mmCIF file of C-alpha atoms in Angstrom:
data_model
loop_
_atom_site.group_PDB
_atom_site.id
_atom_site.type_symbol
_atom_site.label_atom_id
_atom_site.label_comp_id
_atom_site.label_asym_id
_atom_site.label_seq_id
_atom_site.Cartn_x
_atom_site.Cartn_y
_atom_site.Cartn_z
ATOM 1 C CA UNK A 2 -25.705 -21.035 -6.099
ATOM 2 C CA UNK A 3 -29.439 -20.255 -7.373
ATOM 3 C CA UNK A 4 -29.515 -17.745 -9.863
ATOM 4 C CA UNK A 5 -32.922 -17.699 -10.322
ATOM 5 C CA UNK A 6 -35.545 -15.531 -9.579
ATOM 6 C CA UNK A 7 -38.931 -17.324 -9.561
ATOM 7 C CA UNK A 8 -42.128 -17.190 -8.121
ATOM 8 C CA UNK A 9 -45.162 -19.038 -8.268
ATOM 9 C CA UNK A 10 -47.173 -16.831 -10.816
ATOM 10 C CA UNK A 11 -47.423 -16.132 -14.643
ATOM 11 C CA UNK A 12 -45.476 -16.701 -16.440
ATOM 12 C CA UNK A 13 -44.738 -20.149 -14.231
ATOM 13 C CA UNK A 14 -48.416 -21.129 -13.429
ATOM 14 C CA UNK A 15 -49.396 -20.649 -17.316
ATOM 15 C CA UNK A 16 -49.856 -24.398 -17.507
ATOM 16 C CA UNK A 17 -51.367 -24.740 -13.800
ATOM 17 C CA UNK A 18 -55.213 -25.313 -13.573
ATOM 18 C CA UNK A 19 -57.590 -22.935 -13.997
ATOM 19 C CA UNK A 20 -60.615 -22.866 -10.723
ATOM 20 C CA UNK A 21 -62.970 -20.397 -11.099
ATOM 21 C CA UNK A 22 -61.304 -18.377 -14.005
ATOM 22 C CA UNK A 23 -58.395 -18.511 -12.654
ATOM 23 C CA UNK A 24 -54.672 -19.939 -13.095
ATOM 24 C CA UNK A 25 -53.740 -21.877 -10.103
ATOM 25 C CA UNK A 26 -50.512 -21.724 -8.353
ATOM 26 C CA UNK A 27 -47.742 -23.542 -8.992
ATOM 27 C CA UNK A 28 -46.647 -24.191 -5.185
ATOM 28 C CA UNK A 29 -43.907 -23.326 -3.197
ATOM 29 C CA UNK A 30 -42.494 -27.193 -3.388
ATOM 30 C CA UNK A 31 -42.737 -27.401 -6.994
ATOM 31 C CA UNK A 32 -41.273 -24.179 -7.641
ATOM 32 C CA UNK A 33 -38.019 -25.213 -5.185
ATOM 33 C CA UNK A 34 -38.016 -28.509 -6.979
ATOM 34 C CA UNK A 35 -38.141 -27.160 -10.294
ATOM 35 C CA UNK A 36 -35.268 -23.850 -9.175
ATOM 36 C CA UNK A 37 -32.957 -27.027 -8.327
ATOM 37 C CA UNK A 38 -33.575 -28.624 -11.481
ATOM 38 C CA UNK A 39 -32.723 -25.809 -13.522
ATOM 39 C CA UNK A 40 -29.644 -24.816 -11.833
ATOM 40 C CA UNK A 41 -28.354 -28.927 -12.699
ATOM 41 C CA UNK A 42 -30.036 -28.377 -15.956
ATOM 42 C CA UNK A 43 -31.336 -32.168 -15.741
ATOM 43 C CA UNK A 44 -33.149 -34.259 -17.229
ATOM 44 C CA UNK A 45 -33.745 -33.382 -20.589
ATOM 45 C CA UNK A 46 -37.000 -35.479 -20.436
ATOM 46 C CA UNK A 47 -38.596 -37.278 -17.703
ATOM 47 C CA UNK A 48 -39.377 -41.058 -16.848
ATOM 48 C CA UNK A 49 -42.936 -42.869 -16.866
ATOM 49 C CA UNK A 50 -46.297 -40.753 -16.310
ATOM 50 C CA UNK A 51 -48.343 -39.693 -13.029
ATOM 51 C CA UNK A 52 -51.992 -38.587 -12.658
ATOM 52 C CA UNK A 53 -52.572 -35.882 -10.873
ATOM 53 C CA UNK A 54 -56.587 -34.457 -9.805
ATOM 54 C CA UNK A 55 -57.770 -31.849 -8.385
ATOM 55 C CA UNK A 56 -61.206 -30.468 -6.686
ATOM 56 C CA UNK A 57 -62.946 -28.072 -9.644
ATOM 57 C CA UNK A 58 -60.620 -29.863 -12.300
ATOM 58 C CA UNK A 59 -60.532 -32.917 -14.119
ATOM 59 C CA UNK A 60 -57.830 -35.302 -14.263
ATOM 60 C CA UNK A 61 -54.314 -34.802 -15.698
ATOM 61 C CA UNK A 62 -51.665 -37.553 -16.843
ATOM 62 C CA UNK A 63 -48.256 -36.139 -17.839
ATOM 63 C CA UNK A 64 -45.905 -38.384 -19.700
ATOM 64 C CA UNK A 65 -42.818 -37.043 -18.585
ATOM 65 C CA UNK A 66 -40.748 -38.937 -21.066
ATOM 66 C CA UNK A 67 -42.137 -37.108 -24.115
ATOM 67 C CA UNK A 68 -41.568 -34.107 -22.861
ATOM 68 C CA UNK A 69 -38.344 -32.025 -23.731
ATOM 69 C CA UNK A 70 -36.940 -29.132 -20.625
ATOM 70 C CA UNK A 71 -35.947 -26.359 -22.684
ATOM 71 C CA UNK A 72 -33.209 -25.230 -19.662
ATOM 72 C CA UNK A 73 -31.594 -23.086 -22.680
ATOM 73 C CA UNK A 74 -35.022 -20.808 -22.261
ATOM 74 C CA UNK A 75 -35.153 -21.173 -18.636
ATOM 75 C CA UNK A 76 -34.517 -17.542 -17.870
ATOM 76 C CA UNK A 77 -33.181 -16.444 -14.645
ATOM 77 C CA UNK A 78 -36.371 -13.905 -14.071
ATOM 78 C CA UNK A 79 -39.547 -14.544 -16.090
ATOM 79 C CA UNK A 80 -42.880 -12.453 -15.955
ATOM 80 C CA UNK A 81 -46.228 -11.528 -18.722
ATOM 81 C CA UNK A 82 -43.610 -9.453 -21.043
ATOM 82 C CA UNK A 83 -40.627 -12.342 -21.671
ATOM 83 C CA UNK A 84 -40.854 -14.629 -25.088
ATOM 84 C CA UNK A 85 -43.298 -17.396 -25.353
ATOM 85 C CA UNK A 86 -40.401 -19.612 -25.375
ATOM 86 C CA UNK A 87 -39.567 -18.521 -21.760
ATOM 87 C CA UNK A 88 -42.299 -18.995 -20.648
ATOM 88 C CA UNK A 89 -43.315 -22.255 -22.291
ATOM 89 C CA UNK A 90 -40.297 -23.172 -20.818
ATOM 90 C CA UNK A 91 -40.544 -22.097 -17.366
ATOM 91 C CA UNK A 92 -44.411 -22.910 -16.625
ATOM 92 C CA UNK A 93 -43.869 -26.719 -18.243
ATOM 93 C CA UNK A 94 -40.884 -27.746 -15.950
ATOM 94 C CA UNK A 95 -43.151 -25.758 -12.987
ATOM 95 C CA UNK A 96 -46.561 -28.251 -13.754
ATOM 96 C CA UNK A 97 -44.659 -30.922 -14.507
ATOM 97 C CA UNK A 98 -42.688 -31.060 -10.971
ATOM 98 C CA UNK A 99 -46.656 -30.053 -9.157
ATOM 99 C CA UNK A 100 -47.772 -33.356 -10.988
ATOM 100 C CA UNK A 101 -45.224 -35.703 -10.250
ATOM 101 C CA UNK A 102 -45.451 -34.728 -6.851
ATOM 102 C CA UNK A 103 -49.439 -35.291 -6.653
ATOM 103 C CA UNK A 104 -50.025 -31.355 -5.114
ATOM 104 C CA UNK A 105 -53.507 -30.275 -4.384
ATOM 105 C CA UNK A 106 -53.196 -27.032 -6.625
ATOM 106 C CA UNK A 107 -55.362 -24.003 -5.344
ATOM 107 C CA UNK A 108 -55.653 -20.331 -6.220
ATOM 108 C CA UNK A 109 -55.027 -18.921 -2.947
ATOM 109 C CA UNK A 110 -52.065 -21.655 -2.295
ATOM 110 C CA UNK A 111 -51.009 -24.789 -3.667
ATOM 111 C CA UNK A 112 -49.752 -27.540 -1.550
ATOM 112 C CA UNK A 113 -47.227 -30.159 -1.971
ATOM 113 C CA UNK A 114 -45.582 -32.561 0.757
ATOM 114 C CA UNK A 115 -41.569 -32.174 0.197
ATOM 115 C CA UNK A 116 -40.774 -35.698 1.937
ATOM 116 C CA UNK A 117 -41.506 -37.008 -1.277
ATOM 117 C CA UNK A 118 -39.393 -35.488 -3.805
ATOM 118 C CA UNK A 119 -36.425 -37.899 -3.247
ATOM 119 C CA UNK A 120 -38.860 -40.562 -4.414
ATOM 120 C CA UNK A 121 -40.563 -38.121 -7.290
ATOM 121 C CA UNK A 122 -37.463 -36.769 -8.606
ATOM 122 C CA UNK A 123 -35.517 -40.394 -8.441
ATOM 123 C CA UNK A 124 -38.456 -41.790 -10.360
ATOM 124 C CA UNK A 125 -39.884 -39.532 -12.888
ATOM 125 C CA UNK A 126 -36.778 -36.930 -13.298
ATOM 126 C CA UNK A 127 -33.812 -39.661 -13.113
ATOM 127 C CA UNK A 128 -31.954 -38.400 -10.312
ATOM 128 C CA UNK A 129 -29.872 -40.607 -8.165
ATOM 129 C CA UNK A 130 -31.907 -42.634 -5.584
ATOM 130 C CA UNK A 131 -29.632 -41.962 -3.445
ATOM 131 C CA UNK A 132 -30.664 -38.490 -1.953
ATOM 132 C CA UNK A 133 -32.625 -38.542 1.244
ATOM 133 C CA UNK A 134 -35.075 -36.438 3.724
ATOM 134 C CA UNK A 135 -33.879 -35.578 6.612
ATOM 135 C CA UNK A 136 -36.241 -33.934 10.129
ATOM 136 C CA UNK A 137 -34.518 -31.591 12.075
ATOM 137 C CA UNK A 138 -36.472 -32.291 14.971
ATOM 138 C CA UNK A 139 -34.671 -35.418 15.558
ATOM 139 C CA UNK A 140 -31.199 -33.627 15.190
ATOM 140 C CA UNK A 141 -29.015 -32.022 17.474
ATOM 141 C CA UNK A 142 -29.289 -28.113 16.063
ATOM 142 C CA UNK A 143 -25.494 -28.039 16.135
ATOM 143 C CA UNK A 144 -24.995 -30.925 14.058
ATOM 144 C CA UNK A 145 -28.278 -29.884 11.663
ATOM 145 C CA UNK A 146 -25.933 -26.572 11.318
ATOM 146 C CA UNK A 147 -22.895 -28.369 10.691
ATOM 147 C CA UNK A 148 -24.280 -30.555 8.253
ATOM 148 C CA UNK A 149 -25.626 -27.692 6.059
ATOM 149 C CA UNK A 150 -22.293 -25.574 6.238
ATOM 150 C CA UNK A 151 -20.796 -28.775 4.737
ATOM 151 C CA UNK A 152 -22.972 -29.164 2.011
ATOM 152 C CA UNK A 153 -22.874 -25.352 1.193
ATOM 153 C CA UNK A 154 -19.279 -25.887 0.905
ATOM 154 C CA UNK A 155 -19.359 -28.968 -1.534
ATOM 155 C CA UNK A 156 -21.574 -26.356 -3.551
ATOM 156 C CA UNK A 157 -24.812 -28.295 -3.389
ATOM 157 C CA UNK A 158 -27.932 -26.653 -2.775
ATOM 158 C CA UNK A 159 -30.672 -27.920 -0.258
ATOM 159 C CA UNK A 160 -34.059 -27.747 -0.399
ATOM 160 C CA UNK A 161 -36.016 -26.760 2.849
ATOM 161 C CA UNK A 162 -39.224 -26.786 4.534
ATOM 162 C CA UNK A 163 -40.246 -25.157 7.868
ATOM 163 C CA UNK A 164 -43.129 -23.517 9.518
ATOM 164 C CA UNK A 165 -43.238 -19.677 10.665
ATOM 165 C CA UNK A 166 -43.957 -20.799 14.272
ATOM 166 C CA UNK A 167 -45.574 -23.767 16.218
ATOM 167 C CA UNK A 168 -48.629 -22.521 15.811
ATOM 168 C CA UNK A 169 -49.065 -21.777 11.954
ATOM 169 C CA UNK A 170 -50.264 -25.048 10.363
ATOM 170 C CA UNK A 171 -49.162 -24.521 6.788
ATOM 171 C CA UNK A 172 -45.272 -24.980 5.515
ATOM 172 C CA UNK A 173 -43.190 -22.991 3.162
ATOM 173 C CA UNK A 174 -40.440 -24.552 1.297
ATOM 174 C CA UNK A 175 -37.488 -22.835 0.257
ATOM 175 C CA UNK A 176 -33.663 -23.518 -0.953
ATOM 176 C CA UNK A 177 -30.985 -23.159 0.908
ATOM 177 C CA UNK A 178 -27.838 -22.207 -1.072
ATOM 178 C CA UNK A 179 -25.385 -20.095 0.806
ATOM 179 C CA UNK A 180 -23.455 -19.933 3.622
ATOM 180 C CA UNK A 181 -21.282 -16.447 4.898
ATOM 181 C CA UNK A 182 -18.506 -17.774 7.185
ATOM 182 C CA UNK A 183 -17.965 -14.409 8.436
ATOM 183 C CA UNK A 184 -21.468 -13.296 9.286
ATOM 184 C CA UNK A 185 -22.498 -16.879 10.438
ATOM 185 C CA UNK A 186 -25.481 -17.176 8.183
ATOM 186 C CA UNK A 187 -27.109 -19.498 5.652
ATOM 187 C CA UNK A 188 -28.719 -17.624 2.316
ATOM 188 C CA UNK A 189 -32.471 -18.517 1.761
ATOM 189 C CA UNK A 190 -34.023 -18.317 -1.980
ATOM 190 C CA UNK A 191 -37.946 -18.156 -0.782
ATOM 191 C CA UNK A 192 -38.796 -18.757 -4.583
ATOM 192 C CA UNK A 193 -40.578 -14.888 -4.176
ATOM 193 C CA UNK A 194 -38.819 -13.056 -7.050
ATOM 194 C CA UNK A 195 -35.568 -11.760 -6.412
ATOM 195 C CA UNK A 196 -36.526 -11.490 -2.256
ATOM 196 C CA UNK A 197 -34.150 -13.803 -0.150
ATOM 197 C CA UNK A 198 -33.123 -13.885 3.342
ATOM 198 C CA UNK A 199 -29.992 -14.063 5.265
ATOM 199 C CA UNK A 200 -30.509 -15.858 8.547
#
């Protein structure tokens, strides 16, 4: 269901902020975030404005509702050599979903907390209030399964976040958006170029 191929470096962090010379990250929630809002190709412009600050940087207020997502120029792969108006179009839909979501950006990693976006992109992106955040680790595993093959089917994408193992403290969030009956496994687009994962 996603077509694109994103990642969390230039062209997309061109409008991050620069620490120590160099261009932050966008973030692996953003970038999901933002994947998902390109494939829907809404909203043309945002709702309201959010400050955003971060250690080394000053502050940063976005008015989301004067800006215009170009999802025409919103190529499916992006890098240093595609037109300015890919990547102007790319990197501002890419800081603009880091911002509304209040991430602490880094150069080393960027991170954002993913329970939010039904709130963020309900308020600032004009989505329907009714989507929701759901823990697995309240959920029978057959039903969690269940529950994704449905969605897969209804041709809606989900957006997931998970740690490698108990032990690793940081999160990486990902879309879900594929399901093989046959094989029994969901398609993961990890937002690291054209690299996904059948599991």
């Amino acid at each position: 269901m996603i077509k694109t191929e994103w990642n969390q470096y230039y062209p997309f962090n061109k409008k991050c902020p620069v620490i120590t010379d160099t261009l932050s990250l966008v973030g692996c929630t953003p970038l999901a975030m933002s994947q998902l809002m390109r494939k829907w190709e809404w909203p043309i412009n945002g709702i309201g404005l959010n400050t955003d600050s971060w250690p080394e940087t000053s502050l940063e207020t976005i008015d989301f509702s004067t800006a215009i997502y170009d999802y025409n120029n919103m190529a499916r792969f992006a890098d240093s050599s595609s037109s300015a108006a890919i990547q102007n179009a790319v990197s501002t839909l890419s800081y603009h979903a880091g911002v509304a979501l209040n991430v602490s950006y880094g150069i080393r990693a960027t991170s954002g907390d993913d329970k939010y976006i039904p709130n963020i992109i309900s308020t600032h992106f004009n989505y329907t209030s009714q989507l929701k955040s759901k823990a697995m680790e309240y959920t029978d595993l057959s039903f969690w399964i269940d529950s994704l093959k449905t969605t897969m089917i209804s041709g809606t994408p989900v957006l997931y976040s998970a740690k490698w193992d108990t032990e690793d403290t940081s999160w990486h969030t990902w879309i879900v958006d594929g399901y093989k009956t046959l094989e029994d496994q969901f398609h993961f687009n990890m937002g690291w170029w054209s690299e996904s994962i059948c599991l």
